[in-house]
Coordinates of C-alpha atoms and ligand atoms in Angstrom, one line a residue:
X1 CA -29.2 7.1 -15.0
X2 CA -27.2 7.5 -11.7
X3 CA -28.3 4.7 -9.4
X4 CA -29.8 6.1 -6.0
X5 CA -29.1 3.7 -3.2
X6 CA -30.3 4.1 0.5
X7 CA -28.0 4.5 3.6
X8 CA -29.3 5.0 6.8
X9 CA -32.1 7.5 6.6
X10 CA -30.7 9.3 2.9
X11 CA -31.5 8.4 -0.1
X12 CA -28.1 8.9 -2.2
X13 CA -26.3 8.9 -5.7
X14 CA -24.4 5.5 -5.3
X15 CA -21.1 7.2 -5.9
X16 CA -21.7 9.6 -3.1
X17 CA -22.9 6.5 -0.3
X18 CA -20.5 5.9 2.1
X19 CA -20.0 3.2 5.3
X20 CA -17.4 3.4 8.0
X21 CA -14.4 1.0 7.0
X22 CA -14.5 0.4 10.6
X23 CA -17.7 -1.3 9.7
X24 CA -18.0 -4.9 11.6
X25 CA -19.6 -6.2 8.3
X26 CA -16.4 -5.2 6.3
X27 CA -14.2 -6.4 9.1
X28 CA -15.8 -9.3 10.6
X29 CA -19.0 -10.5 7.7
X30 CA -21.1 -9.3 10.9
X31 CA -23.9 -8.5 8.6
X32 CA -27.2 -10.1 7.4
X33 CA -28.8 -9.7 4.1
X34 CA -31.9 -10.2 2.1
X35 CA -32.5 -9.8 -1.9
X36 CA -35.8 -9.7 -2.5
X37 CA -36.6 -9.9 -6.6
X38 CA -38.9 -6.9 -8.5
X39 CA -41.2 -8.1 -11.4
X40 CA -43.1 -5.5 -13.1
X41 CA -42.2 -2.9 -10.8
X42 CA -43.3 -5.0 -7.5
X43 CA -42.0 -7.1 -4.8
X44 CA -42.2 -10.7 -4.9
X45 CA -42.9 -12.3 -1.0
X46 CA -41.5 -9.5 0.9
X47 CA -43.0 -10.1 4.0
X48 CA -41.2 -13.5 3.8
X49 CA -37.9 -12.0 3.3
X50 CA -39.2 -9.0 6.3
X51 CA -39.8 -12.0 8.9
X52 CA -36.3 -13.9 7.6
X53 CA -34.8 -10.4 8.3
X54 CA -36.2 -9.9 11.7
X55 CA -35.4 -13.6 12.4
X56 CA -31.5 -13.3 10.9
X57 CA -30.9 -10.3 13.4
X58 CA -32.7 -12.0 16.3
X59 CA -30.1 -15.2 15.8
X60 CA -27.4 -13.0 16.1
X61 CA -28.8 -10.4 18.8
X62 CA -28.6 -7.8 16.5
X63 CA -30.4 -4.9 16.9
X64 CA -33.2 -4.1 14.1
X65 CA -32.6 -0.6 12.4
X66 CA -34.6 2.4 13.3
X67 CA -36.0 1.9 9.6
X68 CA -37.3 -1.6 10.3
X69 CA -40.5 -0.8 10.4
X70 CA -40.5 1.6 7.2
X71 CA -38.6 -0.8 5.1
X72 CA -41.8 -1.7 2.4
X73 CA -41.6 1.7 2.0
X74 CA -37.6 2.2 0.9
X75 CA -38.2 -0.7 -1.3
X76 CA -41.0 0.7 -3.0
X77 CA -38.8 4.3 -2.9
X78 CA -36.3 2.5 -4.5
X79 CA -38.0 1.0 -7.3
X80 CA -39.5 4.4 -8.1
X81 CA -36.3 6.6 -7.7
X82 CA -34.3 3.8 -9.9
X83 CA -37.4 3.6 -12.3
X84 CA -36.9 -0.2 -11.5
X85 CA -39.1 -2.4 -13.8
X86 CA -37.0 -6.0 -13.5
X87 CA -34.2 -6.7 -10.9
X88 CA -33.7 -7.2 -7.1
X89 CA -33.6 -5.2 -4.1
X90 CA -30.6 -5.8 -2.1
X91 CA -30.6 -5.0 1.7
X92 CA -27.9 -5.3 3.8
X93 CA -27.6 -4.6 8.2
X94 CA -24.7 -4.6 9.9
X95 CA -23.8 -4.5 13.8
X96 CA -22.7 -0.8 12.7
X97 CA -18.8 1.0 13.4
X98 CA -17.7 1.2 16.6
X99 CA -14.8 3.4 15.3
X100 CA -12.2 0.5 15.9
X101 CA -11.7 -3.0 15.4
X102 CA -12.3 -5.2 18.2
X103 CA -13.7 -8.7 18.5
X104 CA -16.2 -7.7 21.1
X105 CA -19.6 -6.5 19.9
X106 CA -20.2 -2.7 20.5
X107 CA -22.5 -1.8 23.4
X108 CA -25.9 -1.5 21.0
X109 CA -26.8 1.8 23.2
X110 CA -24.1 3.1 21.7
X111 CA -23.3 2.0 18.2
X112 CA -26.5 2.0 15.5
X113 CA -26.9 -0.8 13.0
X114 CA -25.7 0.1 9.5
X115 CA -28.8 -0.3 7.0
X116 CA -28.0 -0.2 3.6
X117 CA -30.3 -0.9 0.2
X118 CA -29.8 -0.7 -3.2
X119 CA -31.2 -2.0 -6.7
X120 CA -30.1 -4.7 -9.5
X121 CA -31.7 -4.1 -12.8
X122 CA -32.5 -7.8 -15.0
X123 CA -34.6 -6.2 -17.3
X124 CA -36.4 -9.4 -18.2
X125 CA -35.4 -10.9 -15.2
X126 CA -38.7 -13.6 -15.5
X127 CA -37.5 -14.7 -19.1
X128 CA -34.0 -15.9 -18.4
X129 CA -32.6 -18.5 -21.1
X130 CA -31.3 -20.5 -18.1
X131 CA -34.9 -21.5 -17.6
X132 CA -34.8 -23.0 -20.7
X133 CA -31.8 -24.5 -21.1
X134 CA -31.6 -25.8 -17.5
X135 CA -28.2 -25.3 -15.2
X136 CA -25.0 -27.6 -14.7
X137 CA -24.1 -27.9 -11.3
X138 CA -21.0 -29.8 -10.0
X139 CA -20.6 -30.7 -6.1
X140 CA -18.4 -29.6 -3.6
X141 CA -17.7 -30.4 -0.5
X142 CA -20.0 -28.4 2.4
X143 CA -17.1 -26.1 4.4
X144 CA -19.3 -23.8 5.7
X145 CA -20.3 -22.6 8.9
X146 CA -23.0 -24.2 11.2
X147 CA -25.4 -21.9 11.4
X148 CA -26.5 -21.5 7.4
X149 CA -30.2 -20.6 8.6
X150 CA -29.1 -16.9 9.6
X151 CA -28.4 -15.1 6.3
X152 CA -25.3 -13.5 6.8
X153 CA -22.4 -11.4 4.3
X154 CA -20.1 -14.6 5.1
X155 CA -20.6 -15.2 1.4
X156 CA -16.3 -16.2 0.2
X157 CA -17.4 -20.1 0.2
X158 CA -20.3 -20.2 -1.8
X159 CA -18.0 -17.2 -4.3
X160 CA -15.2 -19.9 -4.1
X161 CA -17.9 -22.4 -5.3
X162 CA -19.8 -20.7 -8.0
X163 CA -16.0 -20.3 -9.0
X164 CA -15.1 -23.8 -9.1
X165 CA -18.0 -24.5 -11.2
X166 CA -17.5 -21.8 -13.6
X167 CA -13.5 -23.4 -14.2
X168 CA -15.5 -26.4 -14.8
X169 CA -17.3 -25.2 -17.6
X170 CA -21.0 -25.2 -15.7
X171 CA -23.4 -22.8 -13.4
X172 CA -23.4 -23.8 -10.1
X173 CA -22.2 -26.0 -7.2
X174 CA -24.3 -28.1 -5.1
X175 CA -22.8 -28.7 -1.5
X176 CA -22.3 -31.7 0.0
X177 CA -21.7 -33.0 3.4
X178 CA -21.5 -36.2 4.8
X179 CA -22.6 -37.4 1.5
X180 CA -26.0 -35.7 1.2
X181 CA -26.5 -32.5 -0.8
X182 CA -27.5 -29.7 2.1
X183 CA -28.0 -26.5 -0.6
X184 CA -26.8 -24.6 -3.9
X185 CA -24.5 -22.0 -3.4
X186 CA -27.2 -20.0 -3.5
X187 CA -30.2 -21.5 -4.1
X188 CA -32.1 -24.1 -2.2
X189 CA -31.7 -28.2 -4.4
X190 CA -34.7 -30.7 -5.3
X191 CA -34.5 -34.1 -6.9
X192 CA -37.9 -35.5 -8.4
X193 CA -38.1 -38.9 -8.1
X194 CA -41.4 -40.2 -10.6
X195 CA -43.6 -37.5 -9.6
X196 CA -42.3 -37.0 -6.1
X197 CA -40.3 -33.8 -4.7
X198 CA -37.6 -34.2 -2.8
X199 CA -35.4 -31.0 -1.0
X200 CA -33.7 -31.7 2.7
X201 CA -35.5 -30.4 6.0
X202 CA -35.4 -27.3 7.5
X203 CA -32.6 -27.3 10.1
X204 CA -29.6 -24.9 10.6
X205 CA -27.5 -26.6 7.7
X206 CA -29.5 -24.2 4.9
X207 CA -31.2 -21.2 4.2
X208 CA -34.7 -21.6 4.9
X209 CA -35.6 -20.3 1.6
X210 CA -38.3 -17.7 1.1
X211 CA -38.8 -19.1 -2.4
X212 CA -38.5 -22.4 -1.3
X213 CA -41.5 -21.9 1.1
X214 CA -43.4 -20.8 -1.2
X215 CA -43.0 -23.0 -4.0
X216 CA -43.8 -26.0 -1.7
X217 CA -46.8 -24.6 -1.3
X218 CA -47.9 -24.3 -4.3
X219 CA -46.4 -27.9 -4.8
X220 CA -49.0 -29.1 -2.3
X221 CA -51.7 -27.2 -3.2
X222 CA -51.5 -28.6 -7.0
X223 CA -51.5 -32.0 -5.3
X224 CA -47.8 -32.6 -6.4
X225 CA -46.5 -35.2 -3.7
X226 CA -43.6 -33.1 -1.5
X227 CA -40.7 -35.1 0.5
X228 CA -38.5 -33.0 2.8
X229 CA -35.5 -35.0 3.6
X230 CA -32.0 -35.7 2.7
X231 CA -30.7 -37.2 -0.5
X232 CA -27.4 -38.1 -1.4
X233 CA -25.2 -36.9 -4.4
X234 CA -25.8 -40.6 -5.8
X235 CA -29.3 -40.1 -5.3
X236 CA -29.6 -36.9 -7.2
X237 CA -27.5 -38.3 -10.4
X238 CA -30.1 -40.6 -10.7
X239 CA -32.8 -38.6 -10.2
X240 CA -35.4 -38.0 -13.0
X241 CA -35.2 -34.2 -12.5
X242 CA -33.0 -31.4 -10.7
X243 CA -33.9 -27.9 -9.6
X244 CA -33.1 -25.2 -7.6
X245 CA -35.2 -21.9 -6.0
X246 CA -34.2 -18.6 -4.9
X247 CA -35.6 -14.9 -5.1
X248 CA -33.4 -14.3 -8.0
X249 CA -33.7 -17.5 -10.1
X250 CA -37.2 -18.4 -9.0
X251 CA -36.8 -22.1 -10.3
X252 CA -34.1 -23.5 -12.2
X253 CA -34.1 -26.9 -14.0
X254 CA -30.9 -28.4 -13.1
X255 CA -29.9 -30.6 -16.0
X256 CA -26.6 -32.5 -15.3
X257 CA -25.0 -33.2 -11.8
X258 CA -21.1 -33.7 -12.1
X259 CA -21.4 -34.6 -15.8
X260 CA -24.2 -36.6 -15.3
X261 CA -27.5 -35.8 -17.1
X262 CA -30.9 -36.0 -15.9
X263 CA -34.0 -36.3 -17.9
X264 CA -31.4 -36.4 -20.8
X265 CA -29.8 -33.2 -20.5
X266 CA -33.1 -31.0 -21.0
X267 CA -35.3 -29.4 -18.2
X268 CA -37.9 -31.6 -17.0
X269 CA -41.9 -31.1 -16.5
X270 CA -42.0 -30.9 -12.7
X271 CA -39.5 -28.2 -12.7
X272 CA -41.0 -26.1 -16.0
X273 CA -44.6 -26.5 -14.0
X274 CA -42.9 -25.5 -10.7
X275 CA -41.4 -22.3 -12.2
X276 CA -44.8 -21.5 -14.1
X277 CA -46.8 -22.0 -11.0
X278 CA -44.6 -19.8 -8.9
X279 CA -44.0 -16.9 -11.7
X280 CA -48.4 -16.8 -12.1
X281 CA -49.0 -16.9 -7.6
X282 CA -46.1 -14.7 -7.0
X283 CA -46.9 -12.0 -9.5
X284 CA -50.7 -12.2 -8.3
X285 CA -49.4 -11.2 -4.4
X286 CA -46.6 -9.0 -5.6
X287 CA -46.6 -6.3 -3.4
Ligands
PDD1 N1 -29.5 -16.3 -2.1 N2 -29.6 -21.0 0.0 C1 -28.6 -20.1 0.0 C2 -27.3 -20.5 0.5 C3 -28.9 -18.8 -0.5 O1 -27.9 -17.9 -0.6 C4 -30.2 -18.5 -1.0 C5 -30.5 -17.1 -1.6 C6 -31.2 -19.5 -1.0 C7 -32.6 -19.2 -1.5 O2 -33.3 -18.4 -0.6 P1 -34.4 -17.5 -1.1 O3 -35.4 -18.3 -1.8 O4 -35.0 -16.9 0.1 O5 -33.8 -16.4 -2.0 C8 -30.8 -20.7 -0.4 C9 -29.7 -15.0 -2.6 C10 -30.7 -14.9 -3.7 C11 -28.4 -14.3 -2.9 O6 -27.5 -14.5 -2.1 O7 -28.3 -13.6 -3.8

């Protein structure tokens, strides 16, 4: 089956779906993005990924395109066209083509946003051995930029990371600056400490996490104790348990930190109960 993606306004075979090269997202990463994941045909927190949107193009006084409002319903368009069971939804808006390349952005009167949508398949995406087995991260130093609250395409770092880990022989990278762990490349990091949760404070140094949000909810509402604040790399390696969250990995044991085990090399009870509470709430409001 020919995946149908979405480019502003038309709903096209993905081979036929063209953008401008001219495109400031392809020339200058002057784009923001959500993934929002699909369980059972349905949208997992999409009105949390919707305000992260509206708040990502607000940081960067980007306009919202004309579709903004009618974006639940190209999700749920998508999902039908693409028959789309399992998998993520992956959006994508860019400051649009002003026909040239120039630093300055385009006059917004004038040059459009470029919206863009299109599906992932996981079949089974709930079920994934990782969540069994638990992930190895290793860390790397934090190069980024300072503003990793707004969600933008400037994805080469975190690429270069999840690369470094891979020639390591493990999953993932954690990033660390100054000593304290701010975020996976793509994921948000917890420690547990005896029964406590640990994951750094909201500030512009991470994603502010839709799945993380939501998952501390829960956290608190099953009267687990929840810490927001900074830990070390040292910290974590001793740590009774590791974890991660995103839209497309839910929660993730983490099981060994730069060759370091935790909870002996095998995914630990907070993060198992974590991932079950989140799977049960999230499919319940799934949209
Ligand atoms: N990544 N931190 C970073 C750097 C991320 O890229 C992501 C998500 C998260 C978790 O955010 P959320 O829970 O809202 O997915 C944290 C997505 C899944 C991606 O780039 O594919």
């Amino acid at each position: 089956m020919t995946r149908t993606v979405y480019v502003n306004g038309d709903y096209l075979p993905e081979d036929e779906a063209k953008v401008s090269i001219f495109d400031r997202s392809f020339l200058m990463a002057d784009g923001v993005y959500e993934v929002t994941s699909v369980l059972g045909g349905k949208l997992i927190d999409f009105d949390g990924h919707l305000a992260r949107l509206e708040r990502s193009l607000g940081e960067l006084d980007m306009q919202k395109p004309e579709a903004f409002d009618d974006l639940l319903d190209i999700h749920r368009e998508l999902v039908r066209r693409n028959e789309l069971v399992d998998g993520m939804i992956y959006l994508q808006v860019s400051r649009g083509s002003a026909g040239d390349r120039d630093f300055v952005f385009p006059d917004p009167e004038e040059v459009k946003p470029t919206l863009v949508l299109f599906t992932q398949s996981k079949p089974g995406l709930a079920d994934s051995p990782a969540a069994k087995t638990g992930i190895k991260v290793i860390s790397i130093e934090d190069i980024r930029w300072g503003r990793r609250d707004i969600k933008t395409v400037q994805l080469l770092y975190p690429s270069m990371g999840k690369m470094m880990a891979k020639k390591a022989g493990c999953d993932d990278a954690w990033m660390v600056e100054d000593g304290f762990v701010t975020e996976g490349t793509s994921n948000n990091a917890y420690i547990v400490k005896g029964s406590k949760i640990i994951t750094r404070q909201l500030s512009n140094d991470i994603l502010h996490g839709i799945t993380r949000a939501a998952v501390l909810r829960f956290a608190r509402e099953a009267q687990m104790e929840v810490e927001e604040r900074s830990f070390t790399i040292d910290e974590a390696k001793e740590a009774d348990e590791g974890f991660v969250t995103s839209a497309s990995a839910f929660v993730l044991p983490v099981v060994e930190i730069d060759g370091v085990a935790l909870n002996g090399g095998s995914p630990g009870p907070v993060a198992a109960r974590l991932r079950e509470i989140y799977l049960d709430e999230s499919l319940k409001s799934a949209i």
